[in-house]
PDB file of C-alpha atoms (C1' of nucleotides) and ligand atoms in Angstrom:
ATOM      1  CA  MET P 790      -0.042  -0.028   0.024  1.00 47.00           C
ATOM      2  CA  THR P 791       2.643   2.446   1.038  1.00 64.00           C
ATOM      3  CA  THR P 792       5.244   0.753  -1.255  1.00 84.00           C
ATOM      4  CA  ARG P 793       6.261   3.988  -2.709  1.00 91.00           C
ATOM      5  CA  ARG P 794       6.331   5.887   0.492  1.00 93.00           C
ATOM      6  CA  ASP P 795       8.658   3.133   2.074  1.00 94.00           C
ATOM      7  CA  ALA P 796      10.838   3.250  -0.991  1.00 95.00           C
ATOM      8  CA  VAL P 797      11.412   6.984  -0.530  1.00 96.00           C
ATOM      9  CA  HIS P 798      12.015   6.467   3.142  1.00 96.00           C
ATOM     10  CA  ASP P 799      14.650   3.791   2.514  1.00 95.00           C
ATOM     11  CA  THR P 800      16.306   5.977  -0.074  1.00 96.00           C
ATOM     12  CA  LEU P 801      16.555   8.675   2.522  1.00 95.00           C
ATOM     13  CA  ARG P 802      17.809   6.307   5.179  1.00 94.00           C
ATOM     14  CA  ARG P 803      20.596   5.428   2.916  1.00 93.00           C
ATOM     15  CA  SER P 804      21.765   9.094   2.852  1.00 91.00           C
ATOM     16  CA  GLU P 805      24.194  10.771   5.027  1.00 86.00           C
ATOM     17  CA  GLY P 806      22.861  14.245   5.248  1.00 90.00           C
ATOM     18  CA  PHE P 807      19.795  16.094   4.018  1.00 94.00           C
ATOM     19  CA  ARG P 808      18.455  15.577   0.737  1.00 95.00           C
ATOM     20  CA  SER P 809      15.938  17.513  -1.605  1.00 96.00           C
ATOM     21  CA  ALA P 810      12.884  15.904  -3.319  1.00 97.00           C
ATOM     22  CA  GLN P 811      14.774  16.362  -6.515  1.00 96.00           C
ATOM     23  CA  ASP P 812      17.696  14.516  -5.092  1.00 96.00           C
ATOM     24  CA  VAL P 813      15.780  11.614  -3.981  1.00 97.00           C
ATOM     25  CA  TYR P 814      13.935  11.305  -7.212  1.00 97.00           C
ATOM     26  CA  ALA P 815      17.137  11.307  -9.235  1.00 95.00           C
ATOM     27  CA  GLU P 816      18.786   8.856  -6.910  1.00 95.00           C
ATOM     28  CA  MET P 817      15.728   6.480  -7.072  1.00 95.00           C
ATOM     29  CA  ARG P 818      15.535   6.674 -10.893  1.00 94.00           C
ATOM     30  CA  LEU P 819      19.185   6.174 -11.083  1.00 93.00           C
ATOM     31  CA  HIS P 820      18.813   2.715  -9.292  1.00 92.00           C
ATOM     32  CA  GLY P 821      15.891   1.794 -11.576  1.00 91.00           C
ATOM     33  CA  ALA P 822      13.035   2.654  -9.398  1.00 92.00           C
ATOM     34  CA  LYS P 823       9.835   3.314 -11.440  1.00 92.00           C
ATOM     35  CA  ILE P 824       8.412   6.242  -9.556  1.00 95.00           C
ATOM     36  CA  GLY P 825       7.291   9.836 -10.656  1.00 96.00           C
ATOM     37  CA  LEU P 826       8.476  13.101  -9.182  1.00 97.00           C
ATOM     38  CA  THR P 827       5.102  14.090  -7.922  1.00 97.00           C
ATOM     39  CA  THR P 828       4.903  10.890  -5.759  1.00 97.00           C
ATOM     40  CA  VAL P 829       8.335  11.681  -4.462  1.00 97.00           C
ATOM     41  CA  TYR P 830       7.108  15.101  -3.428  1.00 97.00           C
ATOM     42  CA  ARG P 831       3.972  13.560  -1.900  1.00 96.00           C
ATOM     43  CA  ALA P 832       5.872  10.778  -0.096  1.00 97.00           C
ATOM     44  CA  LEU P 833       8.373  13.293   1.376  1.00 97.00           C
ATOM     45  CA  GLN P 834       5.600  15.486   2.756  1.00 96.00           C
ATOM     46  CA  ALA P 835       3.663  12.739   4.250  1.00 95.00           C
ATOM     47  CA  LEU P 836       6.758  11.424   5.959  1.00 95.00           C
ATOM     48  CA  ALA P 837       7.516  14.957   7.308  1.00 95.00           C
ATOM     49  CA  ASP P 838       3.873  15.399   8.369  1.00 93.00           C
ATOM     50  CA  GLY P 839       4.085  12.060  10.206  1.00 92.00           C
ATOM     51  CA  GLY P 840       7.260  13.078  11.899  1.00 92.00           C
ATOM     52  CA  GLN P 841       9.299  10.221  10.308  1.00 93.00           C
ATOM     53  CA  VAL P 842      11.679  12.493   8.549  1.00 95.00           C
ATOM     54  CA  ASP P 843      13.097  15.971   9.670  1.00 95.00           C
ATOM     55  CA  VAL P 844      12.731  18.953   7.076  1.00 94.00           C
ATOM     56  CA  LEU P 845      14.766  22.089   6.729  1.00 92.00           C
ATOM     57  CA  ARG P 846      15.095  24.765   4.174  1.00 92.00           C
ATOM     58  CA  THR P 847      18.492  25.421   2.363  1.00 90.00           C
ATOM     59  CA  ASP P 848      19.704  29.073   1.970  1.00 86.00           C
ATOM     60  CA  GLU P 849      18.526  28.586  -1.553  1.00 89.00           C
ATOM     61  CA  GLY P 850      14.999  27.995  -0.385  1.00 90.00           C
ATOM     62  CA  GLU P 851      14.995  24.325  -1.376  1.00 94.00           C
ATOM     63  CA  SER P 852      13.173  21.811   1.276  1.00 96.00           C
ATOM     64  CA  VAL P 853      15.642  19.024   2.287  1.00 96.00           C
ATOM     65  CA  TYR P 854      14.708  15.955   4.231  1.00 97.00           C
ATOM     66  CA  ARG P 855      16.544  13.471   6.483  1.00 96.00           C
ATOM     67  CA  ALA P 856      15.638  10.201   8.160  1.00 95.00           C
ATOM     68  CA  CYS P 857      16.781  10.795  11.560  1.00 93.00           C
ATOM     69  CA  ALA P 858      17.720   8.241  14.186  1.00 93.00           C
ATOM     70  CA  SER P 859      16.143   9.978  17.037  1.00 91.00           C
ATOM     71  CA  ASP P 860      12.358  10.168  16.924  1.00 88.00           C
ATOM     72  CA  THR P 861      12.264  12.785  19.597  1.00 92.00           C
ATOM     73  CA  HIS P 862      12.828  16.579  19.186  1.00 93.00           C
ATOM     74  CA  HIS P 863      16.323  17.423  18.304  1.00 95.00           C
ATOM     75  CA  HIS P 864      18.378  19.682  16.253  1.00 96.00           C
ATOM     76  CA  HIS P 865      21.052  19.402  13.722  1.00 96.00           C
ATOM     77  CA  LEU P 866      24.928  20.150  13.345  1.00 96.00           C
ATOM     78  CA  VAL P 867      25.497  20.248   9.594  1.00 93.00           C
ATOM     79  CA  CYS P 868      28.744  20.400   7.716  1.00 92.00           C
ATOM     80  CA  ARG P 869      28.157  23.180   5.162  1.00 87.00           C
ATOM     81  CA  ARG P 870      30.780  21.735   2.964  1.00 85.00           C
ATOM     82  CA  CYS P 871      29.807  17.942   2.668  1.00 86.00           C
ATOM     83  CA  GLY P 872      26.370  17.890   4.369  1.00 86.00           C
ATOM     84  CA  ARG P 873      27.303  15.498   7.036  1.00 90.00           C
ATOM     85  CA  THR P 874      24.907  15.841   9.789  1.00 93.00           C
ATOM     86  CA  VAL P 875      24.958  15.140  13.551  1.00 94.00           C
ATOM     87  CA  GLU P 876      21.768  14.950  15.648  1.00 96.00           C
ATOM     88  CA  VAL P 877      22.148  17.098  18.743  1.00 96.00           C
ATOM     89  CA  ASP P 878      20.221  17.844  21.809  1.00 92.00           C
ATOM     90  CA  GLY P 879      19.886  21.289  23.620  1.00 90.00           C
ATOM     91  CA  PRO P 880      17.806  21.282  26.733  1.00 93.00           C
ATOM     92  CA  ALA P 881      19.114  24.797  27.436  1.00 92.00           C
ATOM     93  CA  VAL P 882      17.899  26.049  24.064  1.00 94.00           C
ATOM     94  CA  GLU P 883      14.405  24.370  24.447  1.00 95.00           C
ATOM     95  CA  ARG P 884      14.098  26.295  27.876  1.00 95.00           C
ATOM     96  CA  TRP P 885      15.391  29.597  26.678  1.00 96.00           C
ATOM     97  CA  ALA P 886      12.987  29.490  23.889  1.00 96.00           C
ATOM     98  CA  GLU P 887       9.889  28.807  26.066  1.00 96.00           C
ATOM     99  CA  THR P 888      11.102  31.553  28.559  1.00 96.00           C
ATOM    100  CA  VAL P 889      11.856  34.172  26.024  1.00 97.00           C
ATOM    101  CA  GLY P 890       8.492  33.618  24.372  1.00 97.00           C
ATOM    102  CA  SER P 891       6.577  33.707  27.569  1.00 97.00           C
ATOM    103  CA  GLU P 892       8.252  36.677  28.888  1.00 96.00           C
ATOM    104  CA  HIS P 893       6.831  38.626  25.918  1.00 97.00           C
ATOM    105  CA  GLY P 894       3.389  37.292  26.269  1.00 96.00           C
ATOM    106  CA  PHE P 895       3.811  34.807  23.349  1.00 97.00           C
ATOM    107  CA  THR P 896       1.945  31.482  23.369  1.00 95.00           C
ATOM    108  CA  GLU P 897       2.157  28.223  21.424  1.00 94.00           C
ATOM    109  CA  ILE P 898       5.824  28.703  21.063  1.00 96.00           C
ATOM    110  CA  THR P 899       7.911  26.746  18.642  1.00 94.00           C
ATOM    111  CA  HIS P 900      11.433  27.278  17.536  1.00 94.00           C
ATOM    112  CA  THR P 901      13.869  26.397  14.757  1.00 93.00           C
ATOM    113  CA  VAL P 902      17.475  25.908  15.503  1.00 95.00           C
ATOM    114  CA  GLU P 903      20.281  24.788  13.311  1.00 94.00           C
ATOM    115  CA  VAL P 904      23.887  24.770  13.771  1.00 95.00           C
ATOM    116  CA  PHE P 905      26.225  24.936  10.719  1.00 94.00           C
ATOM    117  CA  GLY P 906      30.142  24.422  10.571  1.00 94.00           C
ATOM    118  CA  THR P 907      32.919  22.831   8.743  1.00 94.00           C
ATOM    119  CA  CYS P 908      33.384  19.088   9.847  1.00 93.00           C
ATOM    120  CA  SER P 909      36.802  17.856  10.597  1.00 94.00           C
ATOM    121  CA  SER P 910      37.131  16.034   7.419  1.00 92.00           C
ATOM    122  CA  CYS P 911      36.424  19.092   5.493  1.00 91.00           C
ATOM    123  CA  SER P 912      38.521  21.315   7.448  1.00 85.00           C
ATOM    124  CA  ALA P 913      41.602  19.140   6.966  1.00 77.00           C
ATOM    125  CA  PRO P 914      44.360  21.454   5.690  1.00 67.00           C
ATOM    126  CA  ALA P 915      44.327  21.957   1.956  1.00 57.00           C
ATOM    127  CA  ARG P 916      47.403  20.451   0.212  1.00 49.00           C
ATOM    128  CA  THR P 917      49.895  23.231  -0.109  1.00 46.00           C
ATOM    129  CA  GLY P 918      51.502  22.004  -3.238  1.00 43.00           C
TER     130      GLY P 918
ATOM    131  CA  MET F1240      23.061  57.355  -5.882  1.00 48.00           C
ATOM    132  CA  THR F1241      21.525  54.976  -3.256  1.00 65.00           C
ATOM    133  CA  THR F1242      18.242  56.828  -3.437  1.00 84.00           C
ATOM    134  CA  ARG F1243      16.348  53.560  -4.065  1.00 91.00           C
ATOM    135  CA  ARG F1244      18.235  51.571  -1.595  1.00 93.00           C
ATOM    136  CA  ASP F1245      17.397  54.238   0.978  1.00 94.00           C
ATOM    137  CA  ALA F1246      13.785  54.288  -0.065  1.00 95.00           C
ATOM    138  CA  VAL F1247      13.513  50.554   0.456  1.00 96.00           C
ATOM    139  CA  HIS F1248      15.428  50.783   3.706  1.00 96.00           C
ATOM    140  CA  ASP F1249      13.005  53.498   4.994  1.00 95.00           C
ATOM    141  CA  THR F1250       9.896  51.430   3.845  1.00 96.00           C
ATOM    142  CA  LEU F1251      11.232  48.467   5.733  1.00 95.00           C
ATOM    143  CA  ARG F1252      11.935  50.715   8.872  1.00 95.00           C
ATOM    144  CA  ARG F1253       8.203  51.669   8.701  1.00 94.00           C
ATOM    145  CA  SER F1254       7.085  47.972   9.031  1.00 91.00           C
ATOM    146  CA  GLU F1255       6.601  46.207  12.281  1.00 87.00           C
ATOM    147  CA  GLY F1256       7.638  42.817  11.310  1.00 91.00           C
ATOM    148  CA  PHE F1257       9.368  40.892   8.408  1.00 95.00           C
ATOM    149  CA  ARG F1258       8.431  41.664   4.947  1.00 95.00           C
ATOM    150  CA  SER F1259       9.090  40.099   1.585  1.00 96.00           C
ATOM    151  CA  ALA F1260      10.356  41.740  -1.433  1.00 97.00           C
ATOM    152  CA  GLN F1261       6.970  41.582  -3.049  1.00 96.00           C
ATOM    153  CA  ASP F1262       5.437  43.252   0.035  1.00 96.00           C
ATOM    154  CA  VAL F1263       7.872  46.026   0.115  1.00 97.00           C
ATOM    155  CA  TYR F1264       7.404  46.663  -3.669  1.00 97.00           C
ATOM    156  CA  ALA F1265       3.670  46.691  -3.370  1.00 95.00           C
ATOM    157  CA  GLU F1266       3.839  49.018  -0.493  1.00 95.00           C
ATOM    158  CA  MET F1267       6.102  51.275  -2.383  1.00 96.00           C
ATOM    159  CA  ARG F1268       3.964  51.570  -5.439  1.00 95.00           C
ATOM    160  CA  LEU F1269       0.995  52.106  -3.158  1.00 93.00           C
ATOM    161  CA  HIS F1270       2.497  55.180  -1.831  1.00 93.00           C
ATOM    162  CA  GLY F1271       3.404  56.390  -5.333  1.00 91.00           C
ATOM    163  CA  ALA F1272       7.128  55.440  -5.385  1.00 92.00           C
ATOM    164  CA  LYS F1273       8.566  54.964  -8.856  1.00 93.00           C
ATOM    165  CA  ILE F1274      10.472  51.750  -8.407  1.00 95.00           C
ATOM    166  CA  GLY F1275      10.859  48.519 -10.287  1.00 96.00           C
ATOM    167  CA  LEU F1276      10.511  45.017  -8.637  1.00 97.00           C
ATOM    168  CA  THR F1277      14.058  43.999  -9.785  1.00 97.00           C
ATOM    169  CA  THR F1278      15.475  47.101  -8.091  1.00 97.00           C
ATOM    170  CA  VAL F1279      13.642  46.143  -4.755  1.00 97.00           C
ATOM    171  CA  TYR F1280      15.155  42.716  -4.782  1.00 97.00           C
ATOM    172  CA  ARG F1281      18.627  44.057  -5.517  1.00 97.00           C
ATOM    173  CA  ALA F1282      18.408  46.757  -2.618  1.00 97.00           C
ATOM    174  CA  LEU F1283      17.064  44.212  -0.225  1.00 97.00           C
ATOM    175  CA  GLN F1284      19.943  41.719  -1.063  1.00 96.00           C
ATOM    176  CA  ALA F1285      22.495  44.493  -0.709  1.00 95.00           C
ATOM    177  CA  LEU F1286      21.030  45.612   2.476  1.00 95.00           C
ATOM    178  CA  ALA F1287      21.114  42.140   3.813  1.00 95.00           C
ATOM    179  CA  ASP F1288      24.781  41.710   2.577  1.00 93.00           C
ATOM    180  CA  GLY F1289      25.729  44.807   4.263  1.00 92.00           C
ATOM    181  CA  GLY F1290      24.139  43.619   7.465  1.00 92.00           C
ATOM    182  CA  GLN F1291      21.616  46.499   7.576  1.00 93.00           C
ATOM    183  CA  VAL F1292      18.649  44.285   7.481  1.00 95.00           C
ATOM    184  CA  ASP F1293      18.016  40.799   8.746  1.00 95.00           C
ATOM    185  CA  VAL F1294      16.649  38.108   6.624  1.00 94.00           C
ATOM    186  CA  LEU F1295      14.801  34.851   7.243  1.00 92.00           C
ATOM    187  CA  ARG F1296      12.872  32.212   5.216  1.00 92.00           C
ATOM    188  CA  THR F1297       9.195  31.789   5.810  1.00 90.00           C
ATOM    189  CA  ASP F1298       7.707  28.152   5.991  1.00 86.00           C
ATOM    190  CA  GLU F1299       6.750  28.738   2.286  1.00 89.00           C
ATOM    191  CA  GLY F1300      10.189  29.616   1.371  1.00 90.00           C
ATOM    192  CA  GLU F1301       9.698  33.313   0.779  1.00 94.00           C
ATOM    193  CA  SER F1302      12.687  35.461   1.958  1.00 96.00           C
ATOM    194  CA  VAL F1303      11.589  38.164   4.306  1.00 95.00           C
ATOM    195  CA  TYR F1304      13.574  41.114   5.624  1.00 97.00           C
ATOM    196  CA  ARG F1305      13.326  43.499   8.633  1.00 96.00           C
ATOM    197  CA  ALA F1306      15.277  46.489   9.484  1.00 95.00           C
ATOM    198  CA  CYS F1307      16.169  45.760  13.128  1.00 93.00           C
ATOM    199  CA  ALA F1308      16.971  48.436  15.849  1.00 93.00           C
ATOM    200  CA  SER F1309      20.006  46.305  17.115  1.00 91.00           C
ATOM    201  CA  ASP F1310      22.964  46.103  14.919  1.00 88.00           C
ATOM    202  CA  THR F1311      24.630  43.268  16.842  1.00 92.00           C
ATOM    203  CA  HIS F1312      23.869  39.741  16.636  1.00 94.00           C
ATOM    204  CA  HIS F1313      20.431  38.888  17.867  1.00 95.00           C
ATOM    205  CA  HIS F1314      17.390  36.613  17.197  1.00 96.00           C
ATOM    206  CA  HIS F1315      13.716  36.992  16.747  1.00 96.00           C
ATOM    207  CA  LEU F1316      10.514  36.197  18.377  1.00 96.00           C
ATOM    208  CA  VAL F1317       8.022  36.351  15.712  1.00 94.00           C
ATOM    209  CA  CYS F1318       4.231  36.209  15.860  1.00 92.00           C
ATOM    210  CA  ARG F1319       3.196  33.703  13.313  1.00 87.00           C
ATOM    211  CA  ARG F1320      -0.186  35.362  12.965  1.00 85.00           C
ATOM    212  CA  CYS F1321       0.476  38.965  12.572  1.00 86.00           C
ATOM    213  CA  GLY F1322       4.368  39.042  12.027  1.00 85.00           C
ATOM    214  CA  ARG F1323       4.872  41.280  14.952  1.00 90.00           C
ATOM    215  CA  THR F1324       8.601  40.839  15.988  1.00 94.00           C
ATOM    216  CA  VAL F1325      10.610  41.124  18.949  1.00 95.00           C
ATOM    217  CA  GLU F1326      14.501  41.248  18.908  1.00 95.00           C
ATOM    218  CA  VAL F1327      15.857  38.795  21.475  1.00 96.00           C
ATOM    219  CA  ASP F1328      19.186  37.958  22.839  1.00 92.00           C
ATOM    220  CA  GLY F1329      20.299  34.598  23.858  1.00 90.00           C
ATOM    221  CA  PRO F1330      23.941  34.317  25.290  1.00 93.00           C
ATOM    222  CA  ALA F1331      23.193  30.748  26.572  1.00 92.00           C
ATOM    223  CA  VAL F1332      22.302  29.664  22.869  1.00 95.00           C
ATOM    224  CA  GLU F1333      25.362  31.291  21.418  1.00 95.00           C
ATOM    225  CA  ARG F1334      27.536  29.449  24.000  1.00 95.00           C
ATOM    226  CA  TRP F1335      25.666  26.230  23.292  1.00 96.00           C
ATOM    227  CA  ALA F1336      25.996  26.431  19.540  1.00 96.00           C
ATOM    228  CA  GLU F1337      29.758  26.944  19.962  1.00 96.00           C
ATOM    229  CA  THR F1338      30.134  24.128  22.347  1.00 96.00           C
ATOM    230  CA  VAL F1339      28.100  21.495  20.533  1.00 97.00           C
ATOM    231  CA  GLY F1340      29.807  22.414  17.343  1.00 97.00           C
ATOM    232  CA  SER F1341      33.365  22.069  18.834  1.00 96.00           C
ATOM    233  CA  GLU F1342      32.518  18.974  20.529  1.00 96.00           C
ATOM    234  CA  HIS F1343      31.889  17.329  17.295  1.00 97.00           C
ATOM    235  CA  GLY F1344      35.146  18.772  15.741  1.00 96.00           C
ATOM    236  CA  PHE F1345      33.305  21.403  13.607  1.00 96.00           C
ATOM    237  CA  THR F1346      34.787  24.771  13.094  1.00 95.00           C
ATOM    238  CA  GLU F1347      33.613  28.071  11.734  1.00 95.00           C
ATOM    239  CA  ILE F1348      30.306  27.496  13.488  1.00 96.00           C
ATOM    240  CA  THR F1349      27.172  29.602  12.748  1.00 94.00           C
ATOM    241  CA  HIS F1350      23.645  29.096  13.672  1.00 95.00           C
ATOM    242  CA  THR F1351      20.159  30.007  12.942  1.00 93.00           C
ATOM    243  CA  VAL F1352      17.660  30.466  15.716  1.00 95.00           C
ATOM    244  CA  GLU F1353      14.107  31.747  15.428  1.00 94.00           C
ATOM    245  CA  VAL F1354      11.280  31.576  17.886  1.00 95.00           C
ATOM    246  CA  PHE F1355       7.727  31.543  16.693  1.00 94.00           C
ATOM    247  CA  GLY F1356       4.622  32.041  18.821  1.00 94.00           C
ATOM    248  CA  THR F1357       1.253  33.734  18.911  1.00 94.00           C
ATOM    249  CA  CYS F1358       1.538  37.187  20.405  1.00 94.00           C
ATOM    250  CA  SER F1359      -0.777  38.370  23.085  1.00 94.00           C
ATOM    251  CA  SER F1360      -3.048  40.537  20.667  1.00 92.00           C
ATOM    252  CA  CYS F1361      -3.481  37.633  18.464  1.00 91.00           C
ATOM    253  CA  SER F1362      -4.211  35.150  21.185  1.00 87.00           C
ATOM    254  CA  ALA F1363      -6.962  37.294  22.601  1.00 78.00           C
ATOM    255  CA  PRO F1364     -10.039  35.125  23.098  1.00 69.00           C
ATOM    256  CA  ALA F1365     -11.990  34.799  19.855  1.00 59.00           C
ATOM    257  CA  ARG F1366     -15.658  36.258  20.296  1.00 51.00           C
ATOM    258  CA  THR F1367     -17.894  33.683  21.368  1.00 49.00           C
ATOM    259  CA  GLY F1368     -20.852  35.106  19.682  1.00 44.00           C
TER     260      GLY F1368
ATOM    261  C1'  DG Y 484     -14.091 -14.644  -8.816  1.00 70.17           C
ATOM    262  C1'  DG Y 485     -16.061  -9.995 -10.080  1.00 70.17           C
ATOM    263  C1'  DA Y 486     -18.313  -5.192 -10.491  1.00 70.17           C
ATOM    264  C1'  DG Y 487     -18.012  -1.026  -8.845  1.00 70.17           C
ATOM    265  C1'  DA Y 488     -16.068   2.357  -5.313  1.00 70.17           C
ATOM    266  C1'  DT Y 489     -11.969   4.300  -3.558  1.00 70.17           C
ATOM    267  C1'  DT Y 490      -7.226   5.467  -3.318  1.00 70.17           C
ATOM    268  C1'  DT Y 491      -2.782   6.043  -5.460  1.00 70.17           C
ATOM    269  C1'  DT Y 492       0.029   7.357  -9.006  1.00 70.17           C
ATOM    270  C1'  DG Y 493       2.549  10.047 -12.556  1.00 70.17           C
ATOM    271  C1'  DA Y 494       2.813  12.848 -16.895  1.00 70.17           C
ATOM    272  C1'  DC Y 495       2.026  17.305 -17.816  1.00 70.17           C
ATOM    273  C1'  DA Y 496       0.473  21.950 -17.057  1.00 70.17           C
ATOM    274  C1'  DA Y 497       0.297  25.845 -13.985  1.00 70.17           C
ATOM    275  C1'  DT Y 498       2.166  28.636 -10.195  1.00 70.17           C
ATOM    276  C1'  DC Y 499       5.047  32.008  -8.326  1.00 70.17           C
ATOM    277  C1'  DA Y 500       9.166  33.934  -6.166  1.00 70.17           C
ATOM    278  C1'  DT Y 501      13.371  35.014  -7.755  1.00 70.17           C
ATOM    279  C1'  DT Y 502      17.010  35.752 -11.299  1.00 70.17           C
ATOM    280  C1'  DT Y 503      18.611  37.123 -16.057  1.00 70.17           C
ATOM    281  C1'  DT Y 504      19.025  39.703 -19.693  1.00 70.17           C
ATOM    282  C1'  DC Y 505      19.650  43.791 -22.014  1.00 70.17           C
ATOM    283  C1'  DA Y 506      18.439  48.311 -23.472  1.00 70.17           C
ATOM    284  C1'  DT Y 507      17.760  52.742 -21.413  1.00 70.17           C
ATOM    285  C1'  DT Y 508      18.707  56.209 -17.999  1.00 70.17           C
ATOM    286  C1'  DC Y 509      21.606  58.270 -14.669  1.00 70.17           C
ATOM    287  C1'  DT Y 510      26.264  59.867 -12.507  1.00 70.17           C
ATOM    288  C1'  DG Y 511      30.580  61.446 -11.869  1.00 70.17           C
ATOM    289  C1'  DC Y 512      34.304  63.451 -13.979  1.00 70.17           C
ATOM    290  C1'  DA Y 513      37.511  65.411 -17.708  1.00 70.17           C
TER     291       DA Y 513
ATOM    292  C1'  DT I 727      29.566  68.935 -23.420  1.00 70.17           C
ATOM    293  C1'  DG I 728      30.717  64.051 -23.750  1.00 70.17           C
ATOM    294  C1'  DC I 729      31.582  59.624 -22.324  1.00 70.17           C
ATOM    295  C1'  DA I 730      32.479  55.357 -19.375  1.00 70.17           C
ATOM    296  C1'  DG I 731      30.615  52.812 -16.057  1.00 70.17           C
ATOM    297  C1'  DA I 732      26.869  52.081 -12.635  1.00 70.17           C
ATOM    298  C1'  DA I 733      21.997  51.893 -11.775  1.00 70.17           C
ATOM    299  C1'  DT I 734      17.519  50.832 -13.235  1.00 70.17           C
ATOM    300  C1'  DG I 735      13.471  48.137 -14.719  1.00 70.17           C
ATOM    301  C1'  DA I 736      10.439  45.726 -18.220  1.00 70.17           C
ATOM    302  C1'  DA I 737      10.172  41.523 -19.856  1.00 70.17           C
ATOM    303  C1'  DA I 738      11.795  36.779 -20.358  1.00 70.17           C
ATOM    304  C1'  DA I 739      13.808  32.880 -18.063  1.00 70.17           C
ATOM    305  C1'  DT I 740      14.509  29.706 -14.299  1.00 70.17           C
ATOM    306  C1'  DG I 741      13.405  26.099 -11.327  1.00 70.17           C
ATOM    307  C1'  DA I 742      11.143  24.162  -7.246  1.00 70.17           C
ATOM    308  C1'  DT I 743       6.851  23.024  -5.999  1.00 70.17           C
ATOM    309  C1'  DT I 744       1.725  22.338  -6.658  1.00 70.17           C
ATOM    310  C1'  DG I 745      -2.569  21.257  -9.172  1.00 70.17           C
ATOM    311  C1'  DT I 746      -4.965  18.568 -12.714  1.00 70.17           C
ATOM    312  C1'  DC I 747      -6.863  14.679 -14.189  1.00 70.17           C
ATOM    313  C1'  DA I 748      -7.171  10.148 -16.458  1.00 70.17           C
ATOM    314  C1'  DA I 749      -5.119   5.758 -15.904  1.00 70.17           C
ATOM    315  C1'  DA I 750      -3.646   1.944 -12.563  1.00 70.17           C
ATOM    316  C1'  DA I 751      -3.775  -0.318  -8.513  1.00 70.17           C
ATOM    317  C1'  DT I 752      -6.304  -1.771  -4.417  1.00 70.17           C
ATOM    318  C1'  DC I 753     -10.281  -2.482  -1.563  1.00 70.17           C
ATOM    319  C1'  DT I 754     -15.183  -4.070  -0.523  1.00 70.17           C
ATOM    320  C1'  DC I 755     -18.884  -6.622  -0.688  1.00 70.17           C
ATOM    321  C1'  DC I 756     -21.562 -10.041  -3.090  1.00 70.17           C
TER     322       DC I 756
HETATM  323 ZN1  LIG G1872      16.923  15.153  12.845  1.00 70.17          ZN
HETATM  324 ZN1  LIG G1873      14.691  22.514  20.128  1.00 70.17          ZN
HETATM  325 ZN1  LIG G1874       0.407  38.678  16.575  1.00 70.17          ZN
HETATM  326 ZN1  LIG G1875      22.875  33.759  18.013  1.00 70.17          ZN
END
DNA sequence: GGAGATTTTGACAATCATTTTCATTCTGCA
DNA sequence: TGCAGAATGAAAATGATTGTCAAAATCTCC
């Protein structure tokens, strides 16, 4: 029934970092999967709605998805060079967001927090020669 | 020389919350300004590059800009209903981002942090009648 | 097993913010 | 005044995402 959705989910699981719908589609076609772009978009959205994958927006405005190991609320440390992603936890940030929101009379507080950097592999000294 | 850019900046300053390029353009035309959409986009980008305005992406992927009072690093508490924005500070978050990044061997760490909620005006009880 | 109802799929067209193009209009300066 | 280079903006191009709709798959009840 959700054959396609599972296939999309699997493809995502095989990826290291965040991937766009277009990426996933290309990847699947490359491996011979018979699926349409529309269906990939729908599957990704459904997975995101169901909380099975995480979404974030790139600087270029593209939505990218990732099948995370943790199924509880968490954030991401993403290498801006290679995309390698680490799932991180930040109780202090959670508290801070709630506090700062309440202090100003806001309710139903949510937050987006992403950390970017250059991972150790990518920051290895460039060859001088 | 930067007449247009200043006009765009002024329009932004008159706004309460974040505004899209399209919004700013419409607003300016409404008030009789003679300016093209392309120029608004260019001005907004230049202002953002120069750090004179802050940018963020909406859920719908639109870039929105705001002329903030603070010229130092800060974050935003945004009403998801009316867009009213409060500039907030979060030393704990700054430290956390740096720490979590270093712990995983990442360098040149940056972060995006935005808090959303419903402001007191917008959460006023809906009329029962 | 089968007919009809219901859901899922995907090729294609449509949308829409943003970017490019490129010809025209400024600007500073000799 | 006259010109090189920057700024401007109308119109076309781009490109991710969404809408459409008919065909295909799946389910439901007999
Ligand atoms: Zn995650
Ligand atoms: Zn959090
Ligand atoms: Zn509000
Ligand atoms: Zn910060």
